[in-house]
Tab-separated table of C-alpha atoms in Angstrom:
chain	number	residue	atom	x	y	z
A	1	MET	CA	-31.551	33.595	-32.381
A	2	SER	CA	-28.169	32.094	-32.288
A	3	ASP	CA	-27.815	28.740	-31.735
A	4	LYS	CA	-24.002	29.026	-30.663
A	5	LYS	CA	-23.188	27.782	-27.201
A	6	LYS	CA	-22.130	30.344	-24.899
A	7	VAL	CA	-19.520	29.332	-22.246
A	8	CYS	CA	-18.669	30.922	-19.014
A	9	LEU	CA	-16.109	30.145	-16.527
A	10	ILE	CA	-16.922	30.261	-12.681
A	11	GLY	CA	-13.405	30.651	-11.286
A	12	SER	CA	-10.018	32.345	-12.314
A	13	GLY	CA	-7.302	30.892	-10.121
A	14	ASN	CA	-4.349	29.068	-11.227
A	15	TRP	CA	-6.245	26.099	-12.554
A	16	GLY	CA	-9.221	28.320	-14.035
A	17	SER	CA	-6.893	30.484	-15.775
A	18	ALA	CA	-5.066	27.533	-17.452
A	19	ILE	CA	-8.513	26.435	-18.788
A	20	ALA	CA	-9.473	29.680	-19.802
A	21	LYS	CA	-6.445	29.823	-22.276
A	22	ILE	CA	-7.824	26.527	-23.958
A	23	VAL	CA	-11.321	27.699	-23.957
A	24	GLY	CA	-10.422	31.115	-25.324
A	25	VAL	CA	-8.629	29.325	-28.301
A	26	ASN	CA	-11.062	26.768	-28.915
A	27	VAL	CA	-14.310	29.081	-28.987
A	28	LYS	CA	-12.460	31.027	-31.838
A	29	LYS	CA	-11.794	27.888	-33.654
A	30	PHE	CA	-15.292	26.268	-33.797
A	31	ASP	CA	-18.310	28.115	-35.155
A	32	CYS	CA	-20.637	26.243	-32.679
A	33	PHE	CA	-19.443	28.392	-29.804
A	34	ASP	CA	-20.084	31.939	-29.047
A	35	LYS	CA	-16.815	33.957	-29.304
A	36	GLU	CA	-17.199	35.596	-25.975
A	37	VAL	CA	-16.535	33.817	-22.675
A	38	LYS	CA	-17.046	35.450	-19.492
A	39	MET	CA	-14.740	34.488	-16.319
A	40	TYR	CA	-16.140	35.223	-12.932
A	41	VAL	CA	-13.123	36.756	-11.069
A	42	TYR	CA	-13.068	37.599	-7.463
A	43	GLU	CA	-12.365	41.192	-7.382
A	44	GLU	CA	-9.044	42.100	-5.772
A	45	MET	CA	-6.414	44.966	-6.210
A	46	VAL	CA	-3.174	44.073	-7.714
A	47	ASP	CA	-0.381	46.808	-7.865
A	48	GLY	CA	-2.980	49.404	-7.548
A	49	ARG	CA	-5.455	47.939	-10.271
A	50	LYS	CA	-8.565	45.912	-10.184
A	51	LEU	CA	-7.673	42.571	-11.393
A	52	THR	CA	-10.616	42.402	-13.723
A	53	GLU	CA	-9.157	45.564	-15.352
A	54	ILE	CA	-5.927	43.902	-15.844
A	55	ILE	CA	-7.343	40.832	-17.323
A	56	ASN	CA	-9.664	42.634	-19.904
A	57	LYS	CA	-6.828	45.138	-21.050
A	58	ASP	CA	-3.678	43.050	-20.650
A	59	HIS	CA	-5.292	39.669	-21.285
A	60	GLU	CA	-3.315	38.151	-18.433
A	61	ASN	CA	-4.188	36.968	-14.999
A	62	VAL	CA	-1.213	38.341	-13.293
A	63	LYS	CA	-2.126	37.205	-9.846
A	64	TYR	CA	-2.563	33.443	-10.480
A	65	LEU	CA	-1.015	32.615	-13.920
A	66	LYS	CA	1.448	35.254	-14.559
A	67	GLY	CA	3.123	35.149	-18.204
A	68	HIS	CA	0.614	33.585	-20.088
A	69	LYS	CA	-1.838	35.407	-22.309
A	70	PHE	CA	-5.539	34.846	-22.900
A	71	THR	CA	-7.189	35.543	-26.195
A	72	ASP	CA	-9.392	38.355	-26.349
A	73	SER	CA	-12.540	36.189	-26.020
A	74	ILE	CA	-12.069	36.147	-22.211
A	75	LYS	CA	-13.769	38.788	-20.335
A	76	ALA	CA	-13.311	39.087	-16.575
A	77	VAL	CA	-16.600	39.764	-14.583
A	78	PRO	CA	-16.625	40.542	-10.812
A	79	ASP	CA	-20.298	39.529	-10.535
A	80	VAL	CA	-21.349	35.641	-10.710
A	81	LEU	CA	-24.783	36.125	-11.804
A	82	GLU	CA	-23.777	38.459	-14.839
A	83	THR	CA	-20.990	35.901	-15.658
A	84	ALA	CA	-23.386	33.042	-15.756
A	85	LYS	CA	-27.008	33.976	-16.494
A	86	ASP	CA	-27.044	33.509	-20.326
A	87	ALA	CA	-24.563	30.812	-20.439
A	88	ASP	CA	-25.071	27.341	-22.014
A	89	ILE	CA	-22.330	25.539	-20.513
A	90	LEU	CA	-20.916	26.666	-17.104
A	91	ILE	CA	-17.588	25.522	-16.108
A	92	PHE	CA	-16.804	25.548	-12.397
A	93	VAL	CA	-13.353	25.797	-11.453
A	94	ILE	CA	-13.518	27.075	-7.522
A	95	PRO	CA	-12.162	25.745	-4.310
A	96	HIS	CA	-14.826	23.108	-3.129
A	97	GLN	CA	-15.291	24.995	0.071
A	98	PHE	CA	-16.926	27.762	-1.770
A	99	VAL	CA	-19.346	26.008	-4.114
A	100	PRO	CA	-22.353	26.939	-1.804
A	101	ASN	CA	-22.054	30.588	-1.584
A	102	THR	CA	-20.809	30.852	-5.234
A	103	CYS	CA	-24.015	28.962	-6.475
A	104	LYS	CA	-26.407	30.724	-4.388
A	105	PRO	CA	-26.927	33.732	-6.373
A	106	LEU	CA	-27.388	31.497	-9.580
A	107	ILE	CA	-30.180	29.537	-8.131
A	108	GLY	CA	-33.345	29.969	-10.495
A	109	LYS	CA	-31.431	32.253	-12.725
A	110	LEU	CA	-29.924	30.144	-15.178
A	111	LYS	CA	-30.490	29.417	-18.906
A	112	LYS	CA	-33.050	26.547	-19.567
A	113	GLY	CA	-31.128	23.567	-20.715
A	114	ALA	CA	-27.783	24.800	-19.300
A	115	ILE	CA	-25.224	22.433	-18.353
A	116	GLY	CA	-22.248	22.109	-15.870
A	117	LEU	CA	-18.582	20.879	-15.923
A	118	SER	CA	-16.870	20.783	-12.668
A	119	LEU	CA	-13.090	20.790	-12.400
A	120	ILE	CA	-13.378	20.940	-8.494
A	121	LYS	CA	-11.542	18.380	-6.570
A	122	GLY	CA	-13.111	17.322	-3.334
A	123	PHE	CA	-16.296	16.284	-1.508
A	124	ASP	CA	-19.200	17.947	0.019
A	125	GLU	CA	-19.973	17.234	3.637
A	126	SER	CA	-22.567	19.836	4.665
A	127	GLU	CA	-24.174	16.875	6.754
A	128	LYS	CA	-21.880	15.300	9.488
A	129	GLY	CA	-20.905	11.838	8.637
A	130	LYS	CA	-22.214	11.939	4.986
A	131	ILE	CA	-20.400	13.135	1.809
A	132	SER	CA	-21.413	13.652	-1.770
A	133	LEU	CA	-20.049	14.422	-4.789
A	134	ILE	CA	-19.312	18.407	-5.864
A	135	SER	CA	-21.137	17.775	-9.144
A	136	GLU	CA	-24.224	16.310	-7.382
A	137	LYS	CA	-24.002	19.616	-5.085
A	138	ILE	CA	-23.953	21.836	-8.032
A	139	SER	CA	-26.648	19.699	-9.855
A	140	ASN	CA	-28.927	19.909	-6.824
A	141	LEU	CA	-28.334	23.637	-6.111
A	142	LEU	CA	-28.967	24.821	-9.717
A	143	GLY	CA	-31.071	21.987	-11.222
A	144	ILE	CA	-28.680	21.400	-14.134
A	145	ASP	CA	-26.792	18.374	-15.326
A	146	CYS	CA	-23.090	18.646	-14.277
A	147	CYS	CA	-20.232	16.578	-16.081
A	148	VAL	CA	-16.725	16.592	-14.379
A	149	LEU	CA	-13.245	16.740	-15.757
A	150	MET	CA	-10.224	15.380	-13.981
A	151	GLY	CA	-6.892	14.333	-14.917
A	152	ALA	CA	-2.908	14.553	-14.447
A	153	ASN	CA	-3.160	18.302	-15.244
A	154	ILE	CA	-0.691	20.358	-13.354
A	155	ALA	CA	-2.031	23.919	-13.971
A	156	ASN	CA	1.377	25.464	-14.971
A	157	GLU	CA	2.153	22.526	-17.271
A	158	VAL	CA	-1.259	23.039	-18.899
A	159	ALA	CA	-0.551	26.647	-19.506
A	160	ASP	CA	2.579	25.985	-21.021
A	161	GLU	CA	1.092	23.628	-23.431
A	162	LYS	CA	3.019	20.686	-22.257
A	163	PHE	CA	1.347	17.380	-23.436
A	164	CYS	CA	-0.939	15.652	-21.202
A	165	GLU	CA	-4.304	13.965	-20.904
A	166	THR	CA	-7.572	14.585	-18.966
A	167	THR	CA	-10.852	12.419	-18.580
A	168	ILE	CA	-14.234	13.928	-18.719
A	169	GLY	CA	-17.053	11.992	-17.057
A	170	CYS	CA	-20.073	12.288	-18.840
A	171	LYS	CA	-23.358	10.072	-19.227
A	172	ASN	CA	-24.632	11.786	-22.312
A	173	ALA	CA	-22.839	11.138	-25.647
A	174	GLU	CA	-23.983	14.206	-27.342
A	175	THR	CA	-22.843	16.524	-24.493
A	176	GLY	CA	-19.592	14.650	-24.101
A	177	HIS	CA	-18.824	15.465	-27.855
A	178	ILE	CA	-19.596	19.278	-27.185
A	179	LEU	CA	-17.372	19.341	-23.965
A	180	LYS	CA	-14.447	17.616	-25.802
A	181	LYS	CA	-14.852	19.847	-28.727
A	182	LEU	CA	-14.396	22.941	-26.270
A	183	LEU	CA	-11.442	21.543	-24.404
A	184	ASP	CA	-9.460	19.269	-26.644
A	185	THR	CA	-6.402	20.409	-28.224
A	186	PRO	CA	-3.194	18.783	-29.639
A	187	ASN	CA	-1.513	19.063	-26.231
A	188	PHE	CA	-4.394	18.709	-24.006
A	189	ARG	CA	-5.815	15.403	-24.827
A	190	VAL	CA	-9.433	14.663	-23.765
A	191	THR	CA	-11.160	11.426	-23.254
A	192	VAL	CA	-14.749	11.132	-22.499
A	193	VAL	CA	-15.969	8.143	-20.442
A	194	PRO	CA	-19.707	7.474	-19.006
A	195	ASP	CA	-18.339	6.723	-15.567
A	196	THR	CA	-18.792	10.146	-13.832
A	197	LYS	CA	-18.813	9.364	-10.309
A	198	THR	CA	-15.529	7.323	-10.604
A	199	VAL	CA	-13.786	10.015	-12.371
A	200	GLU	CA	-14.956	12.484	-9.838
A	201	ILE	CA	-13.861	10.390	-6.704
A	202	CYS	CA	-10.528	9.727	-8.108
A	203	GLY	CA	-9.946	13.270	-8.410
A	204	ALA	CA	-10.885	13.999	-4.981
A	205	LEU	CA	-9.224	11.041	-3.313
A	206	LYS	CA	-5.739	11.075	-5.045
A	207	ASN	CA	-5.203	14.478	-2.727
A	208	VAL	CA	-5.416	12.466	0.230
A	209	VAL	CA	-2.751	9.981	-1.099
A	210	ALA	CA	-0.689	12.938	-2.142
A	211	VAL	CA	-0.492	13.960	1.333
A	212	ALA	CA	0.945	10.759	2.424
A	213	ALA	CA	3.197	11.050	-0.304
A	214	GLY	CA	4.538	14.238	0.912
A	215	ILE	CA	5.029	13.174	4.340
A	216	CYS	CA	7.400	10.360	2.827
A	217	ASP	CA	9.179	13.221	0.989
A	218	GLY	CA	9.661	15.376	4.106
A	219	LEU	CA	10.772	12.502	6.293
A	220	GLY	CA	13.212	11.272	3.787
A	221	TYR	CA	11.844	7.924	3.300
A	222	GLY	CA	12.688	7.312	-0.457
A	223	ASP	CA	11.036	6.235	-3.731
A	224	ASN	CA	10.280	2.635	-2.785
A	225	THR	CA	8.186	3.948	0.205
A	226	LYS	CA	6.513	6.320	-1.961
A	227	ALA	CA	5.669	3.648	-4.579
A	228	ALA	CA	4.000	1.707	-1.703
A	229	VAL	CA	2.108	4.763	-0.803
A	230	ILE	CA	0.801	4.955	-4.451
A	231	ARG	CA	0.053	1.479	-4.550
A	232	ILE	CA	-1.818	1.211	-1.380
A	233	GLY	CA	-3.573	4.608	-2.184
A	234	LEU	CA	-4.939	3.598	-5.397
A	235	LYS	CA	-6.207	0.345	-3.991
A	236	GLU	CA	-7.950	2.452	-1.297
A	237	MET	CA	-9.385	4.659	-3.939
A	238	MET	CA	-10.803	1.506	-5.741
A	239	ARG	CA	-12.068	0.139	-2.473
A	240	PHE	CA	-13.861	3.288	-1.636
A	241	CYS	CA	-15.593	3.262	-4.817
A	242	ASN	CA	-16.771	-0.157	-4.464
A	243	VAL	CA	-18.172	0.408	-0.901
A	244	PHE	CA	-19.744	3.555	-1.456
A	245	TYR	CA	-20.616	3.930	-5.213
A	246	PRO	CA	-20.720	0.363	-6.300
A	247	THR	CA	-19.849	-1.186	-9.643
A	248	PRO	CA	-17.272	1.382	-11.009
A	249	ARG	CA	-16.059	0.902	-14.170
A	250	ILE	CA	-12.476	-0.617	-13.671
A	251	GLN	CA	-11.138	0.932	-16.783
A	252	THR	CA	-11.801	4.122	-15.704
A	253	PHE	CA	-8.871	3.987	-12.885
A	254	PHE	CA	-6.689	3.456	-15.679
A	255	GLU	CA	-7.367	6.717	-17.567
A	256	SER	CA	-5.806	10.070	-16.818
A	257	CYS	CA	-8.303	10.913	-13.901
A	258	GLY	CA	-7.062	7.716	-12.014
A	259	ILE	CA	-3.557	6.393	-11.982
A	260	ALA	CA	-1.964	8.777	-14.141
A	261	ASP	CA	-3.361	11.999	-11.805
A	262	LEU	CA	-2.265	9.926	-8.627
A	263	ILE	CA	1.255	9.570	-9.901
A	264	THR	CA	1.348	13.242	-10.785
A	265	THR	CA	-0.235	14.235	-7.817
A	266	CYS	CA	2.164	12.205	-5.456
A	267	TYR	CA	5.389	13.724	-7.459
A	268	GLY	CA	4.161	17.248	-7.917
A	269	GLY	CA	1.231	19.624	-6.830
A	270	ARG	CA	0.339	21.608	-3.895
A	271	ASN	CA	-0.954	18.852	-1.677
A	272	ARG	CA	2.549	16.957	-1.793
A	273	ARG	CA	4.586	20.014	-1.429
A	274	ILE	CA	2.953	21.518	1.562
A	275	SER	CA	2.758	17.902	3.355
A	276	GLU	CA	6.383	17.513	2.711
A	277	LEU	CA	6.812	21.035	4.530
A	278	PHE	CA	4.504	19.951	7.190
A	279	ALA	CA	6.472	16.521	7.805
A	280	LYS	CA	9.716	18.665	8.058
A	281	ASP	CA	8.249	21.169	10.508
A	282	PRO	CA	5.085	19.646	12.254
A	283	SER	CA	4.959	22.565	14.542
A	284	LYS	CA	2.878	24.546	12.232
A	285	THR	CA	-0.663	23.671	10.901
A	286	PHE	CA	-1.621	22.907	7.359
A	287	GLU	CA	-3.820	26.105	7.471
A	288	GLN	CA	-0.695	27.936	8.320
A	289	LEU	CA	1.478	26.608	5.514
A	290	GLU	CA	-1.317	27.208	3.028
A	291	LYS	CA	-1.330	30.566	3.966
A	292	GLU	CA	2.385	31.084	3.898
A	293	HIS	CA	3.255	29.316	0.628
A	294	LEU	CA	0.178	29.069	-1.692
A	295	ASN	CA	-0.469	32.869	-2.525
A	296	GLY	CA	-4.054	32.336	-1.833
A	297	GLN	CA	-4.737	29.138	-3.461
A	298	LYS	CA	-6.427	26.228	-1.289
A	299	LEU	CA	-5.392	22.764	-0.400
A	300	GLN	CA	-7.725	19.813	-1.009
A	301	GLY	CA	-6.143	16.819	0.858
A	302	PRO	CA	-6.264	17.589	4.161
A	303	GLY	CA	-9.731	18.616	4.386
A	304	THR	CA	-10.889	15.750	2.027
A	305	ALA	CA	-9.101	13.301	4.377
A	306	LEU	CA	-11.362	14.553	7.283
A	307	ASP	CA	-14.380	14.382	5.274
A	308	VAL	CA	-13.786	10.856	4.155
A	309	VAL	CA	-12.649	9.628	7.747
A	310	CYS	CA	-15.986	11.080	9.053
A	311	LEU	CA	-18.064	9.207	6.831
A	312	LEU	CA	-15.794	5.821	7.729
A	313	LYS	CA	-16.496	6.255	11.351
A	314	SER	CA	-20.193	6.855	10.664
A	315	LYS	CA	-20.125	3.538	8.644
A	316	ASN	CA	-17.741	1.636	10.768
A	317	LYS	CA	-15.387	0.985	7.819
A	318	GLU	CA	-12.039	2.392	9.142
A	319	GLU	CA	-10.228	-0.836	9.353
A	320	LEU	CA	-10.653	-1.025	5.143
A	321	PHE	CA	-8.849	2.362	4.906
A	322	PRO	CA	-5.680	2.852	7.028
A	323	MET	CA	-4.034	5.107	4.901
A	324	PHE	CA	-6.905	7.468	4.652
A	325	VAL	CA	-7.165	7.372	8.335
A	326	ALA	CA	-3.464	7.851	9.083
A	327	VAL	CA	-3.634	10.984	6.918
A	328	ALA	CA	-6.674	12.340	8.878
A	329	LYS	CA	-4.820	11.801	12.235
A	330	ILE	CA	-1.663	13.372	11.179
A	331	VAL	CA	-3.689	16.636	9.566
A	332	THR	CA	-5.226	16.738	13.231
A	333	LYS	CA	-1.995	15.982	14.878
A	334	GLU	CA	-3.458	13.040	16.560
A	335	ILE	CA	-0.470	11.008	15.432
A	336	LYS	CA	2.872	12.286	14.130
A	337	PRO	CA	3.924	11.967	10.573
A	338	GLN	CA	6.349	9.269	11.381
A	339	ASP	CA	3.516	6.840	12.510
A	340	LEU	CA	2.147	6.842	8.919
A	341	LEU	CA	4.174	3.751	8.260
A	342	ASP	CA	2.312	1.881	10.989
A	343	TYR	CA	-0.924	2.495	9.221
A	344	LEU	CA	0.652	1.419	5.910
A	345	ARG	CA	1.313	-2.023	7.308
A	346	LYS	CA	-2.350	-2.351	8.225
A	347	GLU	CA	-3.320	-2.921	4.767
A	348	PRO	CA	-6.268	-5.176	4.797
A	349	ASP	CA	-6.705	-8.381	2.534
A	350	ASP	CA	-9.060	-8.227	-0.497
């Protein structure tokens, strides 16, 4: 029996395809991995051909990462159970809204000892007024340990092999070593830290701050105001960890998953861009702008803001997080984008 680790990817969008490029190279490079990597692809027709057929024959995801080739290790599969049933390492890279339905066919069907790695940014709010981490959701649904990867990683730049860093949160040192070997490259530098929860919380909350940054751009407020948004946003992220997940590791906020990802997302990325468009034309909803401009990709920031504020209300903690509250109210059109500054001025003393 082979002791080589078999890897699969659950998801094949823009970010999932960028990661597939890296994984496809590294499984060929290291003998500890099986050379075939199944990638779950939601089947759709593109120019009269099935997307799985295009990926398997042309080695390119022309829908979500056009112009970038996979190695022949990557095999597109339209069935999630067929993709995952024999895997030792499952990399989850789908919109957080799709996690329950995607995981449902896998319950009780996975290989014993399998581990997960979540690249999903957002929170689960299956219960009103209560949120949990996506890695916890995956772990609870499937009965597997689930690590996380978050960082300043705009997918197209990763695919272009521009130098960047990322952070893996993993409590088990041996597992962390394997995951680093699977994903680390000269241009995708991986750091492993044990503070999994803080890594994941940063990945979710930075998208809320990016909405505020995009609104500043849309209203023409300039770089000084955006700098204030980033600073206040980072403090609210840290405060959130301290209030709801006590004793975060302060160093984690200075890894790629923290301040670096926050800055990158506030200057680039879909949440900032769509929020800028919203501020310029608030007659449209975020949902409408998402459909018009994202080619099937999903926003994380607006939904995460609503989930967070629902939790804050249930715990009577809204006054500690004025920016998060403002973003949620702008998303629901309870206040105007121009009212953001009034909430920034309410920053509490620590």
